[in-house]
mmCIF file of C-alpha atoms in Angstrom:
data_model
loop_
_atom_site.group_PDB
_atom_site.id
_atom_site.type_symbol
_atom_site.label_atom_id
_atom_site.label_comp_id
_atom_site.label_asym_id
_atom_site.label_seq_id
_atom_site.Cartn_x
_atom_site.Cartn_y
_atom_site.Cartn_z
ATOM 1 C CA UNK A 177 -23.399 24.047 -18.115
ATOM 2 C CA UNK A 178 -22.342 21.127 -15.386
ATOM 3 C CA UNK A 179 -20.422 19.552 -18.445
ATOM 4 C CA UNK A 180 -18.508 21.870 -20.679
ATOM 5 C CA UNK A 181 -17.313 20.178 -24.395
ATOM 6 C CA UNK A 182 -15.236 22.424 -26.454
ATOM 7 C CA UNK A 183 -14.854 21.068 -30.504
ATOM 8 C CA UNK A 184 -10.790 21.138 -31.189
ATOM 9 C CA UNK A 185 -9.839 20.821 -34.635
ATOM 10 C CA UNK A 186 -7.232 18.740 -35.780
ATOM 11 C CA UNK A 187 -4.966 19.607 -39.036
ATOM 12 C CA UNK A 188 -3.368 16.496 -39.093
ATOM 13 C CA UNK A 189 -6.259 14.911 -39.898
ATOM 14 C CA UNK A 190 -8.656 17.928 -41.417
ATOM 15 C CA UNK A 191 -11.740 16.784 -39.544
ATOM 16 C CA UNK A 192 -12.706 17.708 -35.421
ATOM 17 C CA UNK A 193 -13.368 15.641 -32.109
ATOM 18 C CA UNK A 194 -14.450 16.345 -28.466
ATOM 19 C CA UNK A 195 -13.167 17.025 -24.841
ATOM 20 C CA UNK A 196 -15.622 16.707 -22.445
ATOM 21 C CA UNK A 197 -14.198 18.487 -18.892
ATOM 22 C CA UNK A 198 -16.795 16.265 -17.158
ATOM 23 C CA UNK A 199 -16.969 19.192 -14.500
ATOM 24 C CA UNK A 200 -19.109 18.004 -12.577
ATOM 25 C CA UNK A 201 -19.599 18.855 -8.823
ATOM 26 C CA UNK A 202 -18.629 16.687 -6.464
ATOM 27 C CA UNK A 203 -19.900 17.335 -3.090
ATOM 28 C CA UNK A 204 -21.468 14.745 -0.880
ATOM 29 C CA UNK A 205 -22.955 14.826 2.583
ATOM 30 C CA UNK A 206 -20.076 14.124 4.605
ATOM 31 C CA UNK A 207 -17.423 15.642 6.505
ATOM 32 C CA UNK A 208 -14.820 13.945 4.609
ATOM 33 C CA UNK A 209 -15.368 14.727 1.420
ATOM 34 C CA UNK A 210 -13.217 18.056 -0.383
ATOM 35 C CA UNK A 211 -14.683 19.755 -3.886
ATOM 36 C CA UNK A 212 -12.793 17.947 -6.859
ATOM 37 C CA UNK A 213 -14.581 19.974 -9.247
ATOM 38 C CA UNK A 214 -11.454 21.471 -12.390
ATOM 39 C CA UNK A 215 -10.122 24.406 -12.875
ATOM 40 C CA UNK A 216 -9.637 26.167 -15.954
ATOM 41 C CA UNK A 217 -5.938 26.266 -16.976
ATOM 42 C CA UNK A 218 -5.745 29.532 -18.272
ATOM 43 C CA UNK A 219 -3.157 29.770 -20.801
ATOM 44 C CA UNK A 220 -5.355 27.328 -23.006
ATOM 45 C CA UNK A 221 -8.810 28.181 -23.192
ATOM 46 C CA UNK A 222 -9.460 25.285 -26.080
ATOM 47 C CA UNK A 223 -9.286 22.826 -22.939
ATOM 48 C CA UNK A 224 -9.496 21.798 -19.124
ATOM 49 C CA UNK A 225 -7.051 20.087 -17.103
ATOM 50 C CA UNK A 226 -8.483 17.513 -14.520
ATOM 51 C CA UNK A 227 -6.607 19.178 -11.508
ATOM 52 C CA UNK A 228 -7.467 18.615 -7.972
ATOM 53 C CA UNK A 229 -7.934 21.328 -5.400
ATOM 54 C CA UNK A 230 -5.716 22.531 -3.110
ATOM 55 C CA UNK A 231 -8.240 23.623 -0.689
ATOM 56 C CA UNK A 232 -12.002 24.893 -0.300
ATOM 57 C CA UNK A 233 -13.060 28.405 0.642
ATOM 58 C CA UNK A 234 -15.080 29.203 4.039
ATOM 59 C CA UNK A 235 -18.550 29.637 2.083
ATOM 60 C CA UNK A 236 -17.161 26.290 0.711
ATOM 61 C CA UNK A 237 -17.208 24.549 4.382
ATOM 62 C CA UNK A 238 -19.830 26.142 5.399
ATOM 63 C CA UNK A 239 -22.161 24.896 2.483
ATOM 64 C CA UNK A 240 -19.914 21.545 3.445
ATOM 65 C CA UNK A 241 -20.842 21.204 7.030
ATOM 66 C CA UNK A 242 -25.006 22.172 6.183
ATOM 67 C CA UNK A 243 -24.490 19.416 4.386
ATOM 68 C CA UNK A 244 -23.639 17.114 6.511
ATOM 69 C CA UNK A 245 -25.799 18.658 9.202
ATOM 70 C CA UNK A 246 -29.534 18.015 6.888
ATOM 71 C CA UNK A 247 -27.767 14.232 6.269
ATOM 72 C CA UNK A 248 -27.444 13.990 10.357
ATOM 73 C CA UNK A 249 -31.139 14.931 10.930
ATOM 74 C CA UNK A 250 -32.370 12.703 7.674
ATOM 75 C CA UNK A 251 -30.342 10.196 9.161
ATOM 76 C CA UNK A 252 -32.109 10.814 12.868
ATOM 77 C CA UNK A 253 -35.526 10.711 11.722
ATOM 78 C CA UNK A 254 -35.592 7.917 9.338
ATOM 79 C CA UNK A 255 -32.525 5.004 10.573
ATOM 80 C CA UNK A 256 -31.870 5.690 14.501
ATOM 81 C CA UNK A 257 -30.406 2.289 15.116
ATOM 82 C CA UNK A 258 -28.220 3.492 12.597
ATOM 83 C CA UNK A 259 -27.463 6.747 14.266
ATOM 84 C CA UNK A 260 -26.814 4.721 17.052
ATOM 85 C CA UNK A 261 -24.574 2.071 15.932
ATOM 86 C CA UNK A 262 -22.590 4.985 14.227
ATOM 87 C CA UNK A 263 -22.436 6.651 17.806
ATOM 88 C CA UNK A 264 -21.249 3.672 19.440
ATOM 89 C CA UNK A 265 -18.214 3.695 16.866
ATOM 90 C CA UNK A 266 -17.827 7.070 17.604
ATOM 91 C CA UNK A 267 -17.018 6.011 21.279
ATOM 92 C CA UNK A 268 -15.047 3.029 20.568
ATOM 93 C CA UNK A 269 -12.747 4.814 17.679
ATOM 94 C CA UNK A 270 -12.238 7.562 20.020
ATOM 95 C CA UNK A 271 -11.597 5.527 23.082
ATOM 96 C CA UNK A 272 -8.199 3.726 20.537
ATOM 97 C CA UNK A 273 -6.834 6.769 20.300
ATOM 98 C CA UNK A 274 -7.350 8.401 24.127
ATOM 99 C CA UNK A 275 -6.089 4.424 25.345
ATOM 100 C CA UNK A 276 -2.707 5.272 23.618
ATOM 101 C CA UNK A 277 -2.077 8.760 24.693
ATOM 102 C CA UNK A 278 -2.226 6.442 28.047
ATOM 103 C CA UNK A 279 -0.471 4.149 27.173
ATOM 104 C CA UNK A 280 2.041 6.371 25.629
ATOM 105 C CA UNK A 281 1.973 10.194 27.107
ATOM 106 C CA UNK A 282 0.788 8.537 31.030
ATOM 107 C CA UNK A 283 4.401 7.573 30.871
ATOM 108 C CA UNK A 284 6.189 9.911 28.893
ATOM 109 C CA UNK A 285 8.778 12.242 30.854
ATOM 110 C CA UNK A 286 8.710 13.491 34.924
ATOM 111 C CA UNK A 287 7.609 16.688 34.073
ATOM 112 C CA UNK A 288 3.787 17.623 34.014
ATOM 113 C CA UNK A 289 4.459 19.678 30.661
ATOM 114 C CA UNK A 290 6.447 17.258 28.713
ATOM 115 C CA UNK A 291 3.604 14.078 29.766
ATOM 116 C CA UNK A 292 0.836 16.982 28.861
ATOM 117 C CA UNK A 293 2.837 17.193 25.505
ATOM 118 C CA UNK A 294 2.699 14.195 25.272
ATOM 119 C CA UNK A 295 -0.240 13.069 26.127
ATOM 120 C CA UNK A 296 -1.913 15.405 24.026
ATOM 121 C CA UNK A 297 -0.168 14.707 20.937
ATOM 122 C CA UNK A 298 0.046 11.282 20.979
ATOM 123 C CA UNK A 299 -2.708 9.191 20.744
ATOM 124 C CA UNK A 300 -6.105 11.071 20.776
ATOM 125 C CA UNK A 301 -5.393 13.819 17.522
ATOM 126 C CA UNK A 302 -5.093 10.397 15.829
ATOM 127 C CA UNK A 303 -9.135 8.763 17.203
ATOM 128 C CA UNK A 304 -10.595 11.995 15.947
ATOM 129 C CA UNK A 305 -9.093 11.089 12.829
ATOM 130 C CA UNK A 306 -10.121 7.956 12.474
ATOM 131 C CA UNK A 307 -13.558 9.283 12.735
ATOM 132 C CA UNK A 308 -13.514 11.600 10.816
ATOM 133 C CA UNK A 309 -11.905 9.553 7.562
ATOM 134 C CA UNK A 310 -14.416 6.527 8.871
ATOM 135 C CA UNK A 311 -17.324 8.581 6.677
ATOM 136 C CA UNK A 312 -20.047 8.564 8.705
ATOM 137 C CA UNK A 313 -19.045 8.074 12.682
ATOM 138 C CA UNK A 314 -20.862 10.397 14.692
ATOM 139 C CA UNK A 315 -19.405 11.910 17.012
ATOM 140 C CA UNK A 316 -21.682 14.274 20.344
ATOM 141 C CA UNK A 317 -18.701 17.846 20.083
ATOM 142 C CA UNK A 318 -18.992 17.306 16.062
ATOM 143 C CA UNK A 319 -23.120 17.072 16.144
ATOM 144 C CA UNK A 320 -22.981 20.068 18.159
ATOM 145 C CA UNK A 321 -22.000 22.177 15.126
ATOM 146 C CA UNK A 322 -23.217 19.940 12.535
ATOM 147 C CA UNK A 323 -27.220 20.218 13.688
ATOM 148 C CA UNK A 324 -26.688 23.728 14.606
ATOM 149 C CA UNK A 325 -25.216 24.754 11.162
ATOM 150 C CA UNK A 326 -28.702 22.862 9.696
ATOM 151 C CA UNK A 327 -31.264 24.529 11.748
ATOM 152 C CA UNK A 328 -30.015 28.099 10.833
ATOM 153 C CA UNK A 329 -29.931 26.926 6.725
ATOM 154 C CA UNK A 330 -33.039 25.470 7.103
ATOM 155 C CA UNK A 331 -36.649 27.206 6.248
ATOM 156 C CA UNK A 332 -39.327 28.680 8.514
ATOM 157 C CA UNK A 333 -41.114 26.058 7.385
ATOM 158 C CA UNK A 334 -38.870 23.646 7.704
ATOM 159 C CA UNK A 335 -37.365 24.440 10.858
ATOM 160 C CA UNK A 336 -39.248 22.910 13.865
ATOM 161 C CA UNK A 337 -38.783 19.054 11.872
ATOM 162 C CA UNK A 338 -34.741 20.215 12.139
ATOM 163 C CA UNK A 339 -35.213 21.311 15.538
ATOM 164 C CA UNK A 340 -37.148 18.169 16.782
ATOM 165 C CA UNK A 341 -34.210 16.100 14.769
ATOM 166 C CA UNK A 342 -31.537 17.911 16.592
ATOM 167 C CA UNK A 343 -33.047 17.048 20.306
ATOM 168 C CA UNK A 344 -32.961 13.613 19.126
ATOM 169 C CA UNK A 345 -30.101 13.083 18.230
ATOM 170 C CA UNK A 346 -27.900 14.886 20.853
ATOM 171 C CA UNK A 347 -29.744 12.989 23.095
ATOM 172 C CA UNK A 348 -28.753 10.221 21.438
ATOM 173 C CA UNK A 349 -25.466 10.481 19.784
ATOM 174 C CA UNK A 350 -24.598 11.547 23.722
ATOM 175 C CA UNK A 351 -25.200 8.374 25.497
ATOM 176 C CA UNK A 352 -24.476 6.568 22.297
ATOM 177 C CA UNK A 353 -20.775 7.704 22.320
ATOM 178 C CA UNK A 354 -20.264 7.161 26.533
ATOM 179 C CA UNK A 355 -21.667 3.431 25.955
ATOM 180 C CA UNK A 356 -19.020 3.482 22.677
ATOM 181 C CA UNK A 357 -16.226 4.907 25.340
ATOM 182 C CA UNK A 358 -16.891 2.427 28.407
ATOM 183 C CA UNK A 359 -16.990 -0.586 26.343
ATOM 184 C CA UNK A 360 -13.639 -0.682 24.937
ATOM 185 C CA UNK A 361 -12.266 0.536 28.237
ATOM 186 C CA UNK A 362 -13.811 -2.734 30.131
ATOM 187 C CA UNK A 363 -12.826 -4.915 26.591
ATOM 188 C CA UNK A 364 -9.798 -3.736 25.225
ATOM 189 C CA UNK A 365 -7.770 -2.397 28.253
ATOM 190 C CA UNK A 366 -9.684 -3.381 31.500
ATOM 191 C CA UNK A 367 -10.320 -6.895 30.753
ATOM 192 C CA UNK A 368 -7.056 -7.108 28.409
ATOM 193 C CA UNK A 369 -5.335 -6.415 31.350
ATOM 194 C CA UNK A 370 -3.096 -2.978 29.021
ATOM 195 C CA UNK A 371 -4.372 -0.893 32.259
ATOM 196 C CA UNK A 372 -4.154 -2.778 35.353
ATOM 197 C CA UNK A 373 -6.678 -3.297 38.277
ATOM 198 C CA UNK A 374 -6.699 -2.342 42.145
ATOM 199 C CA UNK A 375 -7.761 -4.501 44.915
ATOM 200 C CA UNK A 376 -8.947 -4.222 48.705
ATOM 201 C CA UNK A 377 -8.484 -7.399 51.026
ATOM 202 C CA UNK A 378 -12.417 -8.547 52.252
ATOM 203 C CA UNK A 379 -12.154 -7.764 55.707
ATOM 204 C CA UNK A 380 -13.562 -11.201 56.047
ATOM 205 C CA UNK A 381 -10.576 -12.728 55.204
ATOM 206 C CA UNK A 382 -11.497 -14.001 51.329
ATOM 207 C CA UNK A 383 -9.367 -13.863 48.359
ATOM 208 C CA UNK A 384 -9.678 -9.693 47.275
ATOM 209 C CA UNK A 385 -12.177 -8.630 45.941
ATOM 210 C CA UNK A 386 -12.354 -5.007 43.589
ATOM 211 C CA UNK A 387 -15.392 -3.253 44.114
ATOM 212 C CA UNK A 388 -15.901 -3.669 39.538
ATOM 213 C CA UNK A 389 -14.520 -7.753 39.514
ATOM 214 C CA UNK A 390 -16.762 -9.235 42.291
ATOM 215 C CA UNK A 391 -16.208 -12.610 40.171
ATOM 216 C CA UNK A 392 -12.638 -11.977 40.703
ATOM 217 C CA UNK A 393 -12.369 -12.794 36.262
ATOM 218 C CA UNK A 394 -9.046 -10.827 36.209
ATOM 219 C CA UNK A 395 -5.832 -12.764 35.832
ATOM 220 C CA UNK A 396 -3.561 -12.375 38.118
ATOM 221 C CA UNK A 397 -1.141 -10.868 37.426
ATOM 222 C CA UNK A 398 -3.729 -7.823 36.200
ATOM 223 C CA UNK A 399 -3.806 -6.987 39.599
ATOM 224 C CA UNK A 400 -2.462 -5.326 42.341
ATOM 225 C CA UNK A 401 -3.823 -6.401 45.833
ATOM 226 C CA UNK A 402 -3.689 -4.110 48.988
ATOM 227 C CA UNK A 403 -4.083 -5.063 52.334
ATOM 228 C CA UNK A 404 -6.757 -1.712 52.804
ATOM 229 C CA UNK A 405 -7.175 0.841 51.268
ATOM 230 C CA UNK A 406 -4.735 3.291 53.451
ATOM 231 C CA UNK A 407 -2.314 0.695 52.247
ATOM 232 C CA UNK A 408 -3.057 1.947 48.708
ATOM 233 C CA UNK A 409 -3.540 5.447 49.318
ATOM 234 C CA UNK A 410 -0.157 4.911 50.779
ATOM 235 C CA UNK A 411 1.673 3.609 47.643
ATOM 236 C CA UNK A 412 -0.034 5.832 45.024
ATOM 237 C CA UNK A 413 1.353 8.822 47.485
ATOM 238 C CA UNK A 414 4.872 7.490 46.883
ATOM 239 C CA UNK A 415 6.693 6.019 44.104
ATOM 240 C CA UNK A 416 3.206 4.005 42.973
ATOM 241 C CA UNK A 417 3.440 6.317 40.115
ATOM 242 C CA UNK A 418 7.289 6.067 38.685
ATOM 243 C CA UNK A 419 7.981 2.802 40.441
ATOM 244 C CA UNK A 420 9.078 -0.185 37.646
ATOM 245 C CA UNK A 421 9.642 2.638 35.010
ATOM 246 C CA UNK A 422 6.696 4.030 35.161
ATOM 247 C CA UNK A 423 5.201 0.902 34.297
ATOM 248 C CA UNK A 424 2.189 2.144 36.224
ATOM 249 C CA UNK A 425 1.963 5.873 34.674
ATOM 250 C CA UNK A 426 -0.721 4.409 32.762
ATOM 251 C CA UNK A 427 -3.016 3.413 35.384
ATOM 252 C CA UNK A 428 -1.704 6.571 37.460
ATOM 253 C CA UNK A 429 -3.134 8.589 34.784
ATOM 254 C CA UNK A 430 -6.388 7.788 34.613
ATOM 255 C CA UNK A 431 -7.209 7.788 38.526
ATOM 256 C CA UNK A 432 -5.750 11.154 38.062
ATOM 257 C CA UNK A 433 -8.394 12.656 35.553
ATOM 258 C CA UNK A 434 -11.285 10.907 36.929
ATOM 259 C CA UNK A 435 -10.158 12.056 41.002
ATOM 260 C CA UNK A 436 -10.034 15.725 39.755
ATOM 261 C CA UNK A 437 -12.634 15.872 37.390
ATOM 262 C CA UNK A 438 -15.500 14.298 40.236
ATOM 263 C CA UNK A 439 -14.164 17.272 42.104
ATOM 264 C CA UNK A 440 -13.689 20.015 40.256
ATOM 265 C CA UNK A 441 -15.494 23.278 39.958
ATOM 266 C CA UNK A 442 -19.107 23.081 38.339
ATOM 267 C CA UNK A 443 -18.082 26.244 36.958
ATOM 268 C CA UNK A 444 -15.209 25.394 36.030
ATOM 269 C CA UNK A 445 -16.283 22.258 34.327
ATOM 270 C CA UNK A 446 -18.399 24.713 32.066
ATOM 271 C CA UNK A 447 -15.922 26.957 30.922
ATOM 272 C CA UNK A 448 -13.116 24.177 30.060
ATOM 273 C CA UNK A 449 -15.753 21.930 27.882
ATOM 274 C CA UNK A 450 -16.604 26.049 26.183
ATOM 275 C CA UNK A 451 -12.623 26.140 25.191
ATOM 276 C CA UNK A 452 -11.850 23.024 24.725
ATOM 277 C CA UNK A 453 -15.317 21.622 22.377
ATOM 278 C CA UNK A 454 -14.292 25.464 20.749
ATOM 279 C CA UNK A 455 -10.705 23.797 19.028
ATOM 280 C CA UNK A 456 -12.749 20.567 18.608
ATOM 281 C CA UNK A 457 -14.724 22.211 16.217
ATOM 282 C CA UNK A 458 -12.444 24.605 14.242
ATOM 283 C CA UNK A 459 -10.493 21.447 14.077
ATOM 284 C CA UNK A 460 -12.899 19.508 12.071
ATOM 285 C CA UNK A 461 -13.498 22.910 9.953
ATOM 286 C CA UNK A 462 -9.998 23.068 9.367
ATOM 287 C CA UNK A 463 -9.737 19.327 8.416
ATOM 288 C CA UNK A 464 -12.462 20.313 6.105
ATOM 289 C CA UNK A 465 -10.744 22.607 4.444
ATOM 290 C CA UNK A 466 -7.999 21.048 3.685
ATOM 291 C CA UNK A 467 -7.903 18.010 0.778
ATOM 292 C CA UNK A 468 -6.057 14.878 1.364
ATOM 293 C CA UNK A 469 -5.674 13.218 4.185
ATOM 294 C CA UNK A 470 -2.311 14.176 5.284
ATOM 295 C CA UNK A 471 -3.355 17.535 5.255
ATOM 296 C CA UNK A 472 -6.468 16.709 6.803
ATOM 297 C CA UNK A 473 -4.298 14.780 9.710
ATOM 298 C CA UNK A 474 -2.127 17.754 10.633
ATOM 299 C CA UNK A 475 -5.137 20.527 10.827
ATOM 300 C CA UNK A 476 -7.209 18.037 13.336
ATOM 301 C CA UNK A 477 -3.741 17.386 15.406
ATOM 302 C CA UNK A 478 -3.273 21.275 16.069
ATOM 303 C CA UNK A 479 -5.976 21.669 18.028
ATOM 304 C CA UNK A 480 -6.381 18.854 19.379
ATOM 305 C CA UNK A 481 -2.506 19.396 20.635
ATOM 306 C CA UNK A 482 -3.871 22.223 21.973
ATOM 307 C CA UNK A 483 -6.445 22.303 23.869
ATOM 308 C CA UNK A 484 -5.784 18.647 25.536
ATOM 309 C CA UNK A 485 -2.343 20.198 26.579
ATOM 310 C CA UNK A 486 -3.294 23.161 27.824
ATOM 311 C CA UNK A 487 -5.902 21.654 30.357
ATOM 312 C CA UNK A 488 -9.372 22.050 29.012
ATOM 313 C CA UNK A 489 -12.217 19.052 28.762
ATOM 314 C CA UNK A 490 -13.601 16.739 25.969
ATOM 315 C CA UNK A 491 -16.231 15.578 26.797
ATOM 316 C CA UNK A 492 -15.388 12.256 25.192
ATOM 317 C CA UNK A 493 -12.665 12.354 26.344
ATOM 318 C CA UNK A 494 -14.007 12.406 30.155
ATOM 319 C CA UNK A 495 -16.315 9.343 28.822
ATOM 320 C CA UNK A 496 -13.314 7.089 29.080
ATOM 321 C CA UNK A 497 -11.188 8.562 31.375
ATOM 322 C CA UNK A 498 -13.582 8.728 34.552
ATOM 323 C CA UNK A 499 -15.579 5.708 34.240
ATOM 324 C CA UNK A 500 -11.434 4.270 34.068
ATOM 325 C CA UNK A 501 -9.764 5.627 36.647
ATOM 326 C CA UNK A 502 -12.790 4.631 38.882
ATOM 327 C CA UNK A 503 -12.812 1.284 37.844
ATOM 328 C CA UNK A 504 -9.257 0.669 38.126
ATOM 329 C CA UNK A 505 -8.865 1.919 41.729
ATOM 330 C CA UNK A 506 -9.348 6.409 42.035
ATOM 331 C CA UNK A 507 -12.655 5.165 44.217
ATOM 332 C CA UNK A 508 -9.860 3.893 46.686
ATOM 333 C CA UNK A 509 -7.918 7.005 46.949
ATOM 334 C CA UNK A 510 -11.109 9.339 47.661
ATOM 335 C CA UNK A 511 -14.461 8.612 47.464
ATOM 336 C CA UNK A 512 -15.851 11.446 46.129
ATOM 337 C CA UNK A 513 -14.420 9.485 42.516
ATOM 338 C CA UNK A 514 -18.217 7.804 41.432
ATOM 339 C CA UNK A 515 -20.338 7.728 38.646
ATOM 340 C CA UNK A 516 -22.846 10.236 40.773
ATOM 341 C CA UNK A 517 -20.508 12.899 41.136
ATOM 342 C CA UNK A 518 -18.866 12.868 37.022
ATOM 343 C CA UNK A 519 -22.201 12.604 35.662
ATOM 344 C CA UNK A 520 -23.116 16.233 38.594
ATOM 345 C CA UNK A 521 -19.549 17.819 38.156
ATOM 346 C CA UNK A 522 -18.387 16.882 34.728
ATOM 347 C CA UNK A 523 -20.223 15.139 32.072
ATOM 348 C CA UNK A 524 -23.330 17.618 32.267
ATOM 349 C CA UNK A 525 -21.669 20.846 32.649
ATOM 350 C CA UNK A 526 -19.530 19.802 30.078
ATOM 351 C CA UNK A 527 -21.580 19.030 27.968
ATOM 352 C CA UNK A 528 -23.182 22.693 28.634
ATOM 353 C CA UNK A 529 -19.919 24.028 27.803
ATOM 354 C CA UNK A 530 -19.374 21.839 25.252
ATOM 355 C CA UNK A 531 -22.510 23.534 23.225
ATOM 356 C CA UNK A 532 -21.616 26.508 23.926
ATOM 357 C CA UNK A 533 -18.092 26.516 22.608
ATOM 358 C CA UNK A 534 -19.835 24.964 19.426
ATOM 359 C CA UNK A 535 -21.491 27.972 18.777
ATOM 360 C CA UNK A 536 -18.823 29.813 19.175
ATOM 361 C CA UNK A 537 -17.409 29.173 16.615
ATOM 362 C CA UNK A 538 -20.765 28.638 14.592
ATOM 363 C CA UNK A 539 -22.542 32.411 14.859
ATOM 364 C CA UNK A 540 -19.518 34.123 13.812
ATOM 365 C CA UNK A 541 -19.150 32.230 10.415
ATOM 366 C CA UNK A 542 -22.569 32.316 9.927
ATOM 367 C CA UNK A 543 -23.176 36.134 10.641
ATOM 368 C CA UNK A 544 -20.798 35.986 8.234
ATOM 369 C CA UNK A 545 -21.327 34.161 4.931
ATOM 370 C CA UNK A 546 -25.438 34.131 5.168
ATOM 371 C CA UNK A 547 -26.142 36.628 2.625
ATOM 372 C CA UNK A 548 -23.759 34.974 -0.385
ATOM 373 C CA UNK A 549 -24.712 31.329 1.254
ATOM 374 C CA UNK A 550 -28.582 33.084 1.072
ATOM 375 C CA UNK A 551 -27.722 34.148 -2.804
ATOM 376 C CA UNK A 552 -26.186 30.806 -3.567
ATOM 377 C CA UNK A 553 -29.708 29.359 -2.587
ATOM 378 C CA UNK A 554 -31.836 31.242 -4.770
ATOM 379 C CA UNK A 555 -29.307 30.661 -7.666
ATOM 380 C CA UNK A 556 -29.557 27.100 -7.368
ATOM 381 C CA UNK A 557 -33.370 26.917 -7.547
ATOM 382 C CA UNK A 558 -34.418 29.256 -9.953
ATOM 383 C CA UNK A 559 -31.174 27.144 -11.967
ATOM 384 C CA UNK A 560 -32.850 25.508 -15.886
ATOM 385 C CA UNK A 561 -29.976 23.241 -17.268
ATOM 386 C CA UNK A 562 -29.891 23.511 -20.742
ATOM 387 C CA UNK A 563 -31.424 20.960 -22.461
ATOM 388 C CA UNK A 564 -29.382 17.991 -23.694
ATOM 389 C CA UNK A 565 -28.544 18.171 -27.382
ATOM 390 C CA UNK A 566 -28.621 22.279 -27.274
ATOM 391 C CA UNK A 567 -24.985 22.006 -28.275
ATOM 392 C CA UNK A 568 -24.654 21.310 -31.409
ATOM 393 C CA UNK A 569 -21.254 18.112 -31.606
ATOM 394 C CA UNK A 570 -20.409 18.081 -35.934
ATOM 395 C CA UNK A 571 -18.051 17.898 -36.698
ATOM 396 C CA UNK A 572 -15.857 20.563 -37.781
ATOM 397 C CA UNK A 573 -13.476 20.935 -40.949
ATOM 398 C CA UNK A 574 -9.119 21.946 -40.230
ATOM 399 C CA UNK A 575 -9.781 25.378 -42.845
ATOM 400 C CA UNK A 576 -12.952 26.188 -39.614
ATOM 401 C CA UNK A 577 -10.783 25.782 -36.930
ATOM 402 C CA UNK A 578 -7.652 27.625 -37.721
#
């Protein structure tokens, strides 16, 4: 039974008392909750030690992932505006980490290796941790795994409904994450002046006007003025990024990312998104194996450090970096850095690669564990709990317990 009580006799009082362990299975439908069912003490059969489990097994994690996917689908079908709000929240939370990566990692180290390591390790993993520990936030790259598992685990009668929810969720969360990333950049990075903006003086002699700030709403200390695009390109090719103890390196980081990603080959972006989301889903999976926050943070940090420092493309990270680079001056460096190319040469192929990367984790685990999962589902379906009062809790005498 789920609630196990044992009778323990007392030699001093001669009366028996009832001790209950409260073994209630605790699996909540979110990707931050781990099993907390106590395990029996093998040295004492008369009591249960309420000790939290150190880790979860692979079948247990797969079951939790399916529960998350089912909850995501139900929320999508019944409360779509909540899904949109949570997807915007996820885009904003991850963008806080991306901004830190630009501010710290983008300015750290004179070599590419050190810079990549710092950019990957300090900021973006924290943003993903915020999403994981903030129960319910919906990140599209993680939903590629959750929703697929929900479809695989559905019955044949329920599967069409799950597929419908999957398609709607992927569409809404994709745009919600993009909106959250751009909202964070414009509010907390651009308008605050944490990342400066280049403005080119107009040919009519009027004050300089940026392509994305025609009303000159930004303060002068937050902008860098140039007489022409060529002057800006020459300065960028010079010591602009290292000048003033790397004061403008964060700006160079987003511009360089925007130009590189808007001019990448379509197939290259697919492969980079593929490798990235394989590691992202592995990070989500590993943190679900862990049962306490510090371990979850470490499990998230390892794969995220790996894929970012290696140069793979994360869809939502790009939804922050590319618009940021275009807006602050990347368009003047290379006119190919524009939103049309951002969608076609990055967002679309990286989306395709992200789905494939998630499936590289989903299907091996599903094939390996599905038989045991089906057996567990059948047992759960046929399980009939004992009626209350079936156990005699009457006090026992001392000689009976001896």
